[in-house]
mmCIF file of C-alpha atoms in Angstrom:
data_model
loop_
_atom_site.group_PDB
_atom_site.id
_atom_site.type_symbol
_atom_site.label_atom_id
_atom_site.label_comp_id
_atom_site.label_asym_id
_atom_site.label_seq_id
_atom_site.Cartn_x
_atom_site.Cartn_y
_atom_site.Cartn_z
ATOM 1 C CA UNK A 167 0.004 -0.037 -0.003
ATOM 2 C CA UNK A 168 2.884 2.343 0.648
ATOM 3 C CA UNK A 169 4.310 1.034 -2.593
ATOM 4 C CA UNK A 170 1.051 2.005 -4.382
ATOM 5 C CA UNK A 171 1.426 5.416 -2.768
ATOM 6 C CA UNK A 172 4.824 5.669 -4.301
ATOM 7 C CA UNK A 173 3.488 4.615 -7.678
ATOM 8 C CA UNK A 174 0.756 7.190 -7.346
ATOM 9 C CA UNK A 175 3.263 9.980 -6.759
ATOM 10 C CA UNK A 176 5.052 9.010 -9.971
ATOM 11 C CA UNK A 177 1.852 8.891 -11.895
ATOM 12 C CA UNK A 178 0.698 12.339 -10.477
ATOM 13 C CA UNK A 179 4.172 13.707 -11.364
ATOM 14 C CA UNK A 180 5.029 14.751 -7.758
ATOM 15 C CA UNK A 181 7.898 13.719 -5.551
ATOM 16 C CA UNK A 182 5.997 12.117 -2.657
ATOM 17 C CA UNK A 183 2.560 10.999 -1.627
ATOM 18 C CA UNK A 184 0.768 11.108 1.730
ATOM 19 C CA UNK A 185 -0.544 7.701 2.862
ATOM 20 C CA UNK A 186 -2.867 6.649 5.621
ATOM 21 C CA UNK A 187 -1.762 4.509 8.582
ATOM 22 C CA UNK A 188 1.860 3.375 9.096
ATOM 23 C CA UNK A 189 1.842 4.905 12.598
ATOM 24 C CA UNK A 190 3.512 2.444 15.034
ATOM 25 C CA UNK A 191 5.337 0.426 12.265
ATOM 26 C CA UNK A 192 9.056 0.071 12.222
ATOM 27 C CA UNK A 193 8.906 0.168 8.417
ATOM 28 C CA UNK A 194 8.879 3.938 8.773
ATOM 29 C CA UNK A 195 12.247 3.849 10.558
ATOM 30 C CA UNK A 196 14.067 1.463 8.132
ATOM 31 C CA UNK A 197 12.736 3.221 5.084
ATOM 32 C CA UNK A 198 13.312 6.694 6.541
ATOM 33 C CA UNK A 199 9.669 7.693 5.810
ATOM 34 C CA UNK A 200 8.809 11.165 7.199
ATOM 35 C CA UNK A 201 5.559 12.686 8.544
ATOM 36 C CA UNK A 202 3.957 15.976 7.719
ATOM 37 C CA UNK A 203 1.638 17.992 9.714
ATOM 38 C CA UNK A 204 -1.540 18.778 7.825
ATOM 39 C CA UNK A 205 -0.915 22.243 6.384
ATOM 40 C CA UNK A 206 -4.624 22.973 6.416
ATOM 41 C CA UNK A 207 -4.947 22.821 10.183
ATOM 42 C CA UNK A 208 -6.529 19.399 11.120
ATOM 43 C CA UNK A 209 -3.555 18.787 13.424
ATOM 44 C CA UNK A 210 -3.102 15.300 11.940
ATOM 45 C CA UNK A 211 0.362 14.011 11.161
ATOM 46 C CA UNK A 212 0.425 12.060 7.880
ATOM 47 C CA UNK A 213 3.252 9.880 6.574
ATOM 48 C CA UNK A 214 4.565 10.795 3.191
ATOM 49 C CA UNK A 215 6.409 8.246 0.986
ATOM 50 C CA UNK A 216 8.736 9.067 -1.966
ATOM 51 C CA UNK A 217 7.746 8.519 -5.485
ATOM 52 C CA UNK A 218 8.489 5.088 -7.119
ATOM 53 C CA UNK A 219 8.818 5.392 -10.844
ATOM 54 C CA UNK A 220 9.622 2.008 -12.585
ATOM 55 C CA UNK A 221 11.798 2.304 -15.685
ATOM 56 C CA UNK A 222 9.630 -0.251 -17.391
ATOM 57 C CA UNK A 223 6.277 -1.875 -16.590
ATOM 58 C CA UNK A 224 5.548 -5.148 -18.298
ATOM 59 C CA UNK A 225 1.974 -6.435 -18.022
ATOM 60 C CA UNK A 226 0.190 -9.306 -19.633
ATOM 61 C CA UNK A 227 -3.203 -8.405 -21.289
ATOM 62 C CA UNK A 228 -5.941 -10.537 -22.629
ATOM 63 C CA UNK A 229 -6.408 -8.806 -25.990
ATOM 64 C CA UNK A 230 -4.342 -6.199 -27.782
ATOM 65 C CA UNK A 231 -4.584 -4.536 -31.146
ATOM 66 C CA UNK A 232 -1.682 -3.584 -33.401
ATOM 67 C CA UNK A 233 -1.491 -0.193 -31.825
ATOM 68 C CA UNK A 234 -1.136 -1.562 -28.325
ATOM 69 C CA UNK A 235 -4.715 -0.782 -27.073
ATOM 70 C CA UNK A 236 -5.163 -3.539 -24.487
ATOM 71 C CA UNK A 237 -8.061 -5.116 -22.601
ATOM 72 C CA UNK A 238 -7.617 -6.952 -19.302
ATOM 73 C CA UNK A 239 -10.602 -9.009 -18.226
ATOM 74 C CA UNK A 240 -11.478 -9.811 -14.588
ATOM 75 C CA UNK A 241 -9.612 -8.065 -11.859
ATOM 76 C CA UNK A 242 -6.781 -5.718 -13.091
ATOM 77 C CA UNK A 243 -4.836 -6.130 -9.739
ATOM 78 C CA UNK A 244 -2.024 -3.496 -10.042
ATOM 79 C CA UNK A 245 -2.083 -2.964 -13.809
ATOM 80 C CA UNK A 246 -3.562 0.468 -13.719
ATOM 81 C CA UNK A 247 -1.185 2.163 -11.255
ATOM 82 C CA UNK A 248 1.863 0.319 -12.685
ATOM 83 C CA UNK A 249 1.310 1.366 -16.339
ATOM 84 C CA UNK A 250 0.572 5.032 -15.297
ATOM 85 C CA UNK A 251 3.754 5.257 -13.014
ATOM 86 C CA UNK A 252 6.345 3.670 -15.358
ATOM 87 C CA UNK A 253 8.442 5.584 -17.815
ATOM 88 C CA UNK A 254 7.896 2.896 -20.478
ATOM 89 C CA UNK A 255 5.244 0.230 -20.957
ATOM 90 C CA UNK A 256 5.704 -3.211 -22.646
ATOM 91 C CA UNK A 257 2.768 -5.508 -23.251
ATOM 92 C CA UNK A 258 2.389 -9.211 -23.803
ATOM 93 C CA UNK A 259 -1.113 -10.467 -24.650
ATOM 94 C CA UNK A 260 -2.983 -13.640 -25.237
ATOM 95 C CA UNK A 261 -4.565 -12.557 -28.454
ATOM 96 C CA UNK A 262 -4.216 -9.997 -31.298
ATOM 97 C CA UNK A 263 -7.603 -8.405 -32.111
ATOM 98 C CA UNK A 264 -8.784 -5.904 -34.668
ATOM 99 C CA UNK A 265 -9.057 -2.273 -33.401
ATOM 100 C CA UNK A 266 -12.813 -2.303 -34.387
ATOM 101 C CA UNK A 267 -13.437 -4.839 -31.545
ATOM 102 C CA UNK A 268 -11.913 -2.346 -29.000
ATOM 103 C CA UNK A 269 -14.054 0.479 -30.463
ATOM 104 C CA UNK A 270 -17.236 -1.419 -29.576
ATOM 105 C CA UNK A 271 -16.575 -1.025 -25.772
ATOM 106 C CA UNK A 272 -13.684 1.331 -25.236
ATOM 107 C CA UNK A 273 -14.313 1.424 -21.503
ATOM 108 C CA UNK A 274 -12.862 -2.110 -21.380
ATOM 109 C CA UNK A 275 -9.449 -0.868 -22.648
ATOM 110 C CA UNK A 276 -7.201 -0.643 -19.645
ATOM 111 C CA UNK A 277 -4.077 0.711 -21.435
ATOM 112 C CA UNK A 278 -4.439 2.996 -24.461
ATOM 113 C CA UNK A 279 -1.945 2.311 -27.309
ATOM 114 C CA UNK A 280 -0.215 5.667 -27.138
ATOM 115 C CA UNK A 281 1.268 4.678 -23.790
ATOM 116 C CA UNK A 282 2.651 1.289 -25.095
ATOM 117 C CA UNK A 283 6.198 1.033 -26.602
ATOM 118 C CA UNK A 284 6.030 -2.649 -27.779
ATOM 119 C CA UNK A 285 3.669 -5.625 -27.805
ATOM 120 C CA UNK A 286 4.177 -9.449 -28.105
ATOM 121 C CA UNK A 287 1.513 -12.011 -28.631
ATOM 122 C CA UNK A 288 2.329 -14.769 -26.098
ATOM 123 C CA UNK A 289 -0.497 -17.284 -25.566
ATOM 124 C CA UNK A 290 -0.151 -18.835 -22.132
ATOM 125 C CA UNK A 291 2.100 -15.892 -21.253
ATOM 126 C CA UNK A 292 0.927 -15.644 -17.627
ATOM 127 C CA UNK A 293 1.802 -19.327 -16.845
ATOM 128 C CA UNK A 294 2.145 -20.745 -14.227
ATOM 129 C CA UNK A 295 -0.215 -17.913 -13.044
ATOM 130 C CA UNK A 296 -3.689 -17.575 -14.340
ATOM 131 C CA UNK A 297 -5.190 -15.431 -17.104
ATOM 132 C CA UNK A 298 -8.961 -14.850 -16.829
ATOM 133 C CA UNK A 299 -10.965 -16.153 -18.573
ATOM 134 C CA UNK A 300 -8.517 -18.397 -20.588
ATOM 135 C CA UNK A 301 -6.821 -20.502 -17.874
ATOM 136 C CA UNK A 302 -6.449 -20.935 -14.157
ATOM 137 C CA UNK A 303 -3.353 -21.165 -11.984
ATOM 138 C CA UNK A 304 -1.257 -24.244 -12.663
ATOM 139 C CA UNK A 305 -0.787 -25.218 -8.966
ATOM 140 C CA UNK A 306 1.317 -28.316 -9.705
ATOM 141 C CA UNK A 307 3.718 -26.195 -11.737
ATOM 142 C CA UNK A 308 3.982 -23.680 -8.952
ATOM 143 C CA UNK A 309 4.652 -26.473 -6.394
ATOM 144 C CA UNK A 310 7.323 -28.013 -8.729
ATOM 145 C CA UNK A 311 8.977 -24.548 -9.076
ATOM 146 C CA UNK A 312 8.957 -24.144 -5.230
ATOM 147 C CA UNK A 313 11.217 -27.185 -4.713
ATOM 148 C CA UNK A 314 14.733 -26.361 -3.691
ATOM 149 C CA UNK A 315 16.554 -28.943 -5.811
ATOM 150 C CA UNK A 316 18.944 -29.313 -8.708
ATOM 151 C CA UNK A 317 17.357 -28.984 -12.166
ATOM 152 C CA UNK A 318 14.044 -27.576 -10.895
ATOM 153 C CA UNK A 319 14.539 -24.157 -12.664
ATOM 154 C CA UNK A 320 15.621 -25.864 -15.874
ATOM 155 C CA UNK A 321 12.623 -28.169 -16.002
ATOM 156 C CA UNK A 322 10.284 -25.333 -15.062
ATOM 157 C CA UNK A 323 11.612 -23.152 -17.927
ATOM 158 C CA UNK A 324 11.510 -26.168 -20.354
ATOM 159 C CA UNK A 325 7.809 -26.657 -19.513
ATOM 160 C CA UNK A 326 6.843 -22.913 -20.028
ATOM 161 C CA UNK A 327 4.486 -22.169 -23.010
ATOM 162 C CA UNK A 328 7.111 -20.226 -24.867
ATOM 163 C CA UNK A 329 9.592 -23.030 -24.645
ATOM 164 C CA UNK A 330 6.965 -25.607 -25.780
ATOM 165 C CA UNK A 331 5.959 -23.307 -28.627
ATOM 166 C CA UNK A 332 9.368 -23.074 -30.273
ATOM 167 C CA UNK A 333 10.107 -26.774 -29.957
ATOM 168 C CA UNK B 47 -18.923 -33.065 16.841
ATOM 169 C CA UNK B 48 -15.350 -32.567 18.059
ATOM 170 C CA UNK B 49 -13.291 -29.656 17.070
ATOM 171 C CA UNK B 50 -10.252 -30.161 14.853
ATOM 172 C CA UNK B 51 -7.434 -27.609 14.687
ATOM 173 C CA UNK B 52 -8.885 -26.651 11.297
ATOM 174 C CA UNK B 53 -12.443 -26.358 12.279
ATOM 175 C CA UNK B 54 -11.586 -24.426 15.463
ATOM 176 C CA UNK B 55 -9.625 -21.848 13.496
ATOM 177 C CA UNK B 56 -11.975 -21.358 10.567
ATOM 178 C CA UNK B 57 -15.173 -21.245 12.556
ATOM 179 C CA UNK B 58 -13.845 -18.992 15.204
ATOM 180 C CA UNK B 59 -12.617 -16.623 12.535
ATOM 181 C CA UNK B 60 -16.050 -16.763 10.945
ATOM 182 C CA UNK B 61 -17.688 -15.931 14.358
ATOM 183 C CA UNK B 62 -15.844 -12.624 14.422
ATOM 184 C CA UNK B 63 -17.977 -11.326 11.595
ATOM 185 C CA UNK B 64 -20.894 -8.981 12.557
ATOM 186 C CA UNK B 65 -24.128 -8.246 10.763
ATOM 187 C CA UNK B 66 -23.880 -5.511 8.147
ATOM 188 C CA UNK B 67 -20.071 -5.332 8.143
ATOM 189 C CA UNK B 68 -17.738 -5.005 5.132
ATOM 190 C CA UNK B 69 -15.253 -7.803 5.510
ATOM 191 C CA UNK B 70 -11.897 -8.249 3.688
ATOM 192 C CA UNK B 71 -9.529 -11.216 3.248
ATOM 193 C CA UNK B 72 -6.095 -10.780 1.651
ATOM 194 C CA UNK B 73 -3.212 -12.779 0.255
ATOM 195 C CA UNK B 74 -1.924 -15.910 1.863
ATOM 196 C CA UNK B 75 -5.270 -16.008 3.743
ATOM 197 C CA UNK B 76 -6.894 -19.314 2.970
ATOM 198 C CA UNK B 77 -8.435 -19.878 6.276
ATOM 199 C CA UNK B 78 -9.999 -16.361 6.543
ATOM 200 C CA UNK B 79 -11.258 -16.811 2.943
ATOM 201 C CA UNK B 80 -12.945 -20.071 4.055
ATOM 202 C CA UNK B 81 -14.243 -18.311 7.221
ATOM 203 C CA UNK B 82 -16.059 -15.624 5.129
ATOM 204 C CA UNK B 83 -17.473 -18.229 2.712
ATOM 205 C CA UNK B 84 -18.576 -20.243 5.682
ATOM 206 C CA UNK B 85 -20.234 -17.298 7.310
ATOM 207 C CA UNK B 86 -22.286 -16.675 4.205
ATOM 208 C CA UNK B 87 -23.559 -20.186 4.358
ATOM 209 C CA UNK B 88 -23.919 -20.730 8.071
ATOM 210 C CA UNK B 89 -25.264 -17.483 9.323
ATOM 211 C CA UNK B 90 -28.462 -15.624 8.472
ATOM 212 C CA UNK B 91 -27.255 -12.035 8.834
ATOM 213 C CA UNK B 92 -26.162 -10.106 5.750
ATOM 214 C CA UNK B 93 -22.599 -8.819 5.424
ATOM 215 C CA UNK B 94 -20.302 -7.858 2.467
ATOM 216 C CA UNK B 95 -17.367 -9.963 1.527
ATOM 217 C CA UNK B 96 -14.535 -8.347 -0.462
ATOM 218 C CA UNK B 97 -11.299 -10.180 -1.290
ATOM 219 C CA UNK B 98 -7.821 -9.344 -2.604
ATOM 220 C CA UNK B 99 -8.537 -10.710 -6.066
ATOM 221 C CA UNK B 100 -11.117 -7.912 -6.385
ATOM 222 C CA UNK B 101 -14.157 -10.030 -5.727
ATOM 223 C CA UNK B 102 -17.207 -8.555 -4.169
ATOM 224 C CA UNK B 103 -19.754 -10.999 -2.839
ATOM 225 C CA UNK B 104 -18.275 -13.755 -4.976
ATOM 226 C CA UNK B 105 -19.929 -17.072 -5.668
ATOM 227 C CA UNK B 106 -17.038 -19.342 -6.513
ATOM 228 C CA UNK B 107 -17.928 -22.716 -8.075
ATOM 229 C CA UNK B 108 -14.990 -24.222 -6.164
ATOM 230 C CA UNK B 109 -12.695 -22.854 -3.561
ATOM 231 C CA UNK B 110 -9.225 -22.183 -4.817
ATOM 232 C CA UNK B 111 -6.029 -23.218 -3.011
ATOM 233 C CA UNK B 112 -4.814 -19.660 -3.080
ATOM 234 C CA UNK B 113 -6.841 -16.794 -1.503
ATOM 235 C CA UNK B 114 -5.651 -14.410 -4.252
ATOM 236 C CA UNK B 115 -6.605 -16.782 -7.134
ATOM 237 C CA UNK B 116 -8.969 -14.929 -9.561
ATOM 238 C CA UNK B 117 -11.361 -17.913 -9.242
ATOM 239 C CA UNK B 118 -12.464 -16.121 -6.056
ATOM 240 C CA UNK B 119 -13.870 -13.373 -8.183
ATOM 241 C CA UNK B 120 -16.347 -15.768 -10.005
ATOM 242 C CA UNK B 121 -19.876 -14.612 -9.753
ATOM 243 C CA UNK B 122 -19.054 -11.183 -8.374
ATOM 244 C CA UNK B 123 -21.471 -8.374 -9.589
ATOM 245 C CA UNK B 124 -18.590 -5.929 -9.221
ATOM 246 C CA UNK B 125 -14.687 -5.796 -9.315
ATOM 247 C CA UNK B 126 -13.147 -3.796 -6.553
ATOM 248 C CA UNK B 127 -9.442 -4.229 -7.064
ATOM 249 C CA UNK B 128 -6.305 -3.351 -5.190
ATOM 250 C CA UNK B 129 -6.396 0.380 -5.213
ATOM 251 C CA UNK B 130 -10.096 0.502 -4.430
ATOM 252 C CA UNK B 131 -9.973 -1.751 -1.354
ATOM 253 C CA UNK B 132 -6.783 -0.252 0.085
ATOM 254 C CA UNK B 133 -8.431 3.318 -0.318
ATOM 255 C CA UNK B 134 -11.640 2.047 1.276
ATOM 256 C CA UNK B 135 -9.696 0.772 4.259
ATOM 257 C CA UNK B 136 -7.582 3.994 4.437
ATOM 258 C CA UNK B 137 -10.763 6.088 4.742
ATOM 259 C CA UNK B 138 -12.216 3.944 7.357
ATOM 260 C CA UNK B 139 -14.631 1.972 5.213
ATOM 261 C CA UNK B 140 -13.563 -1.564 5.998
ATOM 262 C CA UNK B 141 -15.081 -2.953 9.199
ATOM 263 C CA UNK B 142 -13.256 -6.261 9.526
ATOM 264 C CA UNK B 143 -9.919 -7.125 7.937
ATOM 265 C CA UNK B 144 -8.087 -10.387 8.329
ATOM 266 C CA UNK B 145 -4.281 -9.890 8.467
ATOM 267 C CA UNK B 146 -1.645 -12.650 9.002
ATOM 268 C CA UNK B 147 1.253 -12.722 11.316
ATOM 269 C CA UNK B 148 4.584 -14.589 11.885
ATOM 270 C CA UNK B 149 4.745 -13.167 15.404
ATOM 271 C CA UNK B 150 2.214 -11.322 17.458
ATOM 272 C CA UNK B 151 2.333 -9.644 20.940
ATOM 273 C CA UNK B 152 -0.093 -8.900 23.731
ATOM 274 C CA UNK B 153 -1.093 -5.634 22.230
ATOM 275 C CA UNK B 154 -1.882 -7.125 18.801
ATOM 276 C CA UNK B 155 1.119 -5.804 16.979
ATOM 277 C CA UNK B 156 2.393 -8.055 14.254
ATOM 278 C CA UNK B 157 5.674 -8.933 12.704
ATOM 279 C CA UNK B 158 5.685 -10.271 9.081
ATOM 280 C CA UNK B 159 9.075 -8.769 8.164
ATOM 281 C CA UNK B 160 11.919 -10.599 9.790
ATOM 282 C CA UNK B 161 12.865 -13.161 12.462
ATOM 283 C CA UNK B 162 15.987 -11.942 14.225
ATOM 284 C CA UNK B 163 17.121 -8.363 13.639
ATOM 285 C CA UNK B 164 16.003 -6.470 10.527
ATOM 286 C CA UNK B 165 19.745 -5.739 9.705
ATOM 287 C CA UNK B 166 20.873 -9.395 10.116
ATOM 288 C CA UNK B 167 17.901 -11.600 10.153
ATOM 289 C CA UNK B 168 17.627 -15.403 10.776
ATOM 290 C CA UNK B 169 14.709 -15.506 8.424
ATOM 291 C CA UNK B 170 13.594 -12.743 5.913
ATOM 292 C CA UNK B 171 9.798 -12.887 5.837
ATOM 293 C CA UNK B 172 7.587 -11.748 2.769
ATOM 294 C CA UNK B 173 6.477 -8.539 4.358
ATOM 295 C CA UNK B 174 3.345 -6.792 5.206
ATOM 296 C CA UNK B 175 1.544 -6.440 1.890
ATOM 297 C CA UNK B 176 -0.321 -3.418 3.271
ATOM 298 C CA UNK B 177 -0.464 -4.420 6.930
ATOM 299 C CA UNK B 178 1.228 -1.168 8.111
ATOM 300 C CA UNK B 179 -1.623 0.752 6.611
ATOM 301 C CA UNK B 180 -4.527 -1.606 7.089
ATOM 302 C CA UNK B 181 -3.930 -2.544 10.762
ATOM 303 C CA UNK B 182 -4.216 1.091 12.026
ATOM 304 C CA UNK B 183 -7.053 2.128 9.610
ATOM 305 C CA UNK B 184 -9.409 -0.850 9.441
ATOM 306 C CA UNK B 185 -12.054 -0.607 12.237
ATOM 307 C CA UNK B 186 -11.184 -4.159 13.444
ATOM 308 C CA UNK B 187 -8.508 -6.589 12.526
ATOM 309 C CA UNK B 188 -8.467 -10.340 13.214
ATOM 310 C CA UNK B 189 -5.416 -12.667 12.897
ATOM 311 C CA UNK B 190 -4.726 -16.323 13.196
ATOM 312 C CA UNK B 191 -1.986 -18.842 13.715
ATOM 313 C CA UNK B 192 -2.171 -22.565 12.768
ATOM 314 C CA UNK B 193 0.229 -23.276 15.676
ATOM 315 C CA UNK B 194 0.068 -22.082 19.294
ATOM 316 C CA UNK B 195 3.573 -21.569 20.402
ATOM 317 C CA UNK B 196 5.618 -19.034 22.370
ATOM 318 C CA UNK B 197 7.712 -18.572 19.259
ATOM 319 C CA UNK B 198 4.778 -16.999 17.470
ATOM 320 C CA UNK B 199 2.863 -15.574 20.478
ATOM 321 C CA UNK B 200 5.571 -13.456 21.857
ATOM 322 C CA UNK B 201 6.340 -10.969 24.730
ATOM 323 C CA UNK B 202 8.508 -8.830 22.362
ATOM 324 C CA UNK B 203 8.381 -8.811 18.607
ATOM 325 C CA UNK B 204 11.580 -9.085 16.637
ATOM 326 C CA UNK B 205 10.298 -6.293 14.408
ATOM 327 C CA UNK B 206 7.087 -4.272 14.532
ATOM 328 C CA UNK B 207 5.617 -4.442 10.995
ATOM 329 C CA UNK B 208 2.210 -3.075 11.995
ATOM 330 C CA UNK B 209 0.364 -1.732 14.978
ATOM 331 C CA UNK B 210 -3.254 -0.694 15.438
ATOM 332 C CA UNK B 211 -6.817 -2.073 15.666
ATOM 333 C CA UNK B 212 -6.175 -5.765 16.204
ATOM 334 C CA UNK B 213 -9.233 -7.261 18.041
ATOM 335 C CA UNK B 214 -8.880 -11.065 17.881
ATOM 336 C CA UNK B 215 -6.249 -13.802 17.560
ATOM 337 C CA UNK B 216 -7.445 -17.335 16.793
ATOM 338 C CA UNK B 217 -5.155 -20.380 17.241
ATOM 339 C CA UNK B 218 -6.016 -24.183 17.254
ATOM 340 C CA UNK B 219 -6.406 -23.870 21.051
ATOM 341 C CA UNK B 220 -7.697 -20.472 21.863
ATOM 342 C CA UNK B 221 -9.529 -17.228 20.935
ATOM 343 C CA UNK B 222 -7.921 -14.010 22.359
ATOM 344 C CA UNK B 223 -9.735 -10.661 22.091
ATOM 345 C CA UNK B 224 -8.720 -7.109 22.842
ATOM 346 C CA UNK B 225 -10.272 -3.621 22.548
ATOM 347 C CA UNK B 226 -8.964 -1.649 19.525
ATOM 348 C CA UNK B 227 -7.225 1.105 21.477
ATOM 349 C CA UNK B 228 -3.673 1.861 22.436
ATOM 350 C CA UNK B 229 -2.273 -0.065 25.347
ATOM 351 C CA UNK B 230 -5.113 -2.554 25.383
ATOM 352 C CA UNK B 231 -3.937 -6.268 25.775
ATOM 353 C CA UNK B 232 -5.349 -9.551 24.655
ATOM 354 C CA UNK B 233 -7.507 -11.427 27.158
ATOM 355 C CA UNK B 234 -8.381 -15.143 26.774
ATOM 356 C CA UNK B 235 -11.960 -15.167 25.523
ATOM 357 C CA UNK B 236 -12.562 -18.828 24.850
ATOM 358 C CA UNK B 237 -10.684 -22.052 24.371
ATOM 359 C CA UNK B 238 -10.833 -25.616 22.949
ATOM 360 C CA UNK B 239 -12.733 -27.934 25.264
ATOM 361 C CA UNK B 240 -9.953 -30.470 25.319
ATOM 362 C CA UNK B 241 -7.213 -28.042 26.597
ATOM 363 C CA UNK B 242 -6.820 -26.041 29.732
ATOM 364 C CA UNK B 243 -5.943 -22.552 30.594
ATOM 365 C CA UNK B 244 -2.707 -23.647 32.213
ATOM 366 C CA UNK B 245 -1.666 -25.443 28.973
ATOM 367 C CA UNK B 246 -2.453 -22.303 27.039
ATOM 368 C CA UNK B 247 -0.406 -20.140 29.406
ATOM 369 C CA UNK B 248 2.545 -22.523 29.054
ATOM 370 C CA UNK B 249 2.485 -22.182 25.249
ATOM 371 C CA UNK B 250 1.890 -18.394 25.057
ATOM 372 C CA UNK B 251 4.835 -16.026 25.242
ATOM 373 C CA UNK B 252 2.889 -13.131 26.649
ATOM 374 C CA UNK B 253 0.859 -13.037 29.880
ATOM 375 C CA UNK B 254 -2.888 -12.543 29.657
ATOM 376 C CA UNK B 255 -6.082 -12.073 31.685
ATOM 377 C CA UNK B 256 -8.310 -15.273 31.694
ATOM 378 C CA UNK B 257 -10.835 -14.346 34.362
ATOM 379 C CA UNK B 258 -13.661 -14.218 31.686
ATOM 380 C CA UNK B 259 -12.520 -17.239 29.648
ATOM 381 C CA UNK B 260 -15.079 -19.796 28.684
ATOM 382 C CA UNK B 261 -15.026 -23.044 26.742
ATOM 383 C CA UNK B 262 -15.753 -22.261 23.098
ATOM 384 C CA UNK B 263 -19.352 -22.642 22.103
ATOM 385 C CA UNK B 264 -20.006 -25.914 20.312
ATOM 386 C CA UNK B 265 -19.988 -26.250 16.558
ATOM 387 C CA UNK B 266 -23.417 -25.765 15.082
ATOM 388 C CA UNK B 267 -24.847 -28.168 12.482
ATOM 389 C CA UNK B 268 -24.872 -25.310 9.945
ATOM 390 C CA UNK B 269 -21.294 -24.319 10.696
ATOM 391 C CA UNK B 270 -20.160 -27.995 10.254
ATOM 392 C CA UNK B 271 -22.250 -28.461 6.937
ATOM 393 C CA UNK B 272 -20.797 -25.273 5.487
ATOM 394 C CA UNK B 273 -17.279 -26.297 6.407
ATOM 395 C CA UNK B 274 -17.684 -29.802 4.963
ATOM 396 C CA UNK B 275 -19.062 -28.342 1.745
ATOM 397 C CA UNK B 276 -16.190 -25.896 1.390
ATOM 398 C CA UNK B 277 -13.659 -28.587 2.208
ATOM 399 C CA UNK B 278 -15.297 -31.328 0.259
ATOM 400 C CA UNK B 279 -11.893 -32.472 -1.189
ATOM 401 C CA UNK B 280 -10.292 -32.327 2.326
ATOM 402 C CA UNK B 281 -7.293 -30.484 1.051
ATOM 403 C CA UNK B 282 -7.774 -27.466 3.348
ATOM 404 C CA UNK B 283 -8.186 -29.457 6.517
ATOM 405 C CA UNK B 284 -5.264 -31.722 5.570
ATOM 406 C CA UNK B 285 -3.005 -28.591 5.376
ATOM 407 C CA UNK B 286 -3.839 -27.718 9.015
ATOM 408 C CA UNK B 287 -4.524 -31.025 10.766
ATOM 409 C CA UNK B 288 -1.276 -32.726 10.215
#
């Protein structure tokens, strides 16, 4: 949540962002977060966290057109603040669709193409995570990946959709 | 109907929910997710359930292993994703939030950052995921442990990740409650019928008042039916009752 506040500062174009809570947390000490007295007289002290501006945001979308206009179905999680805070946005997507499809319901477009530097069509690209409504989390793959043993990373990468696709 | 560690935790987490509340469960929170879904089935009063996947009043066809699986959005008439529920909490609009802990002290402060010192930890933990903001801004916060040990229920935290409106701690043996105000300490509210207050004291790192403690109210038929339906495959109980 303090991270989101930092992303918001970046997307608003300001150096810091006030955030609720944090009082009584040692995270303030180790991160050197400061408080500010409300300049409008409420008497409240509010923590302010510095801007967090990613150099590049990479998000996986459901559908994208050739211009980079992209839809995400279901919950967008952090896609909105991340794409607005980052200096550059790269997109992967399940499907390439014609722009006319996006014109039918423009409110479903989460990222407009003018913000997007490059796209790649990568079906299954969220694996082993899920991509609504195409596929669910691959729990066995996650559990395999979590093992601390020789060869686990190699076999995980070999099972990834992009590795299977080029075979 | 005897309690198991699993049923004791889930049902006592569900019993924290009050009529009309807006309730939230987050990441790595399978047991609170089950508690909210159980309360929908076992209790007659209305409340609103929001989860970290952005689901509002979801109607999942099956319960996912992960409490942040988008499957827990299924059937929602609205999506209320991360920015929205954090902001709602920040402005005082979340009544009951479930937040996890690696360590907890008598005043309901939590550590989810590090075991040992922050600078030179024995174990680096995943971090708060918003706890430092949610614990002081939610009206009430409830936490849980699947073990009951003085390692987790401590007199002094290794690191204070979050501090604020903690009002209940549920373990396989006990339910502790406290008033959401500075300086208030946990008291033992109720406990598993097959344990004793002395046993709980011996396994708790902080001291607590137990003068009002009672044996936990028995499981109701509706609670048990709901729990059995949600855990039809047995995978959730197996993860706790080992």
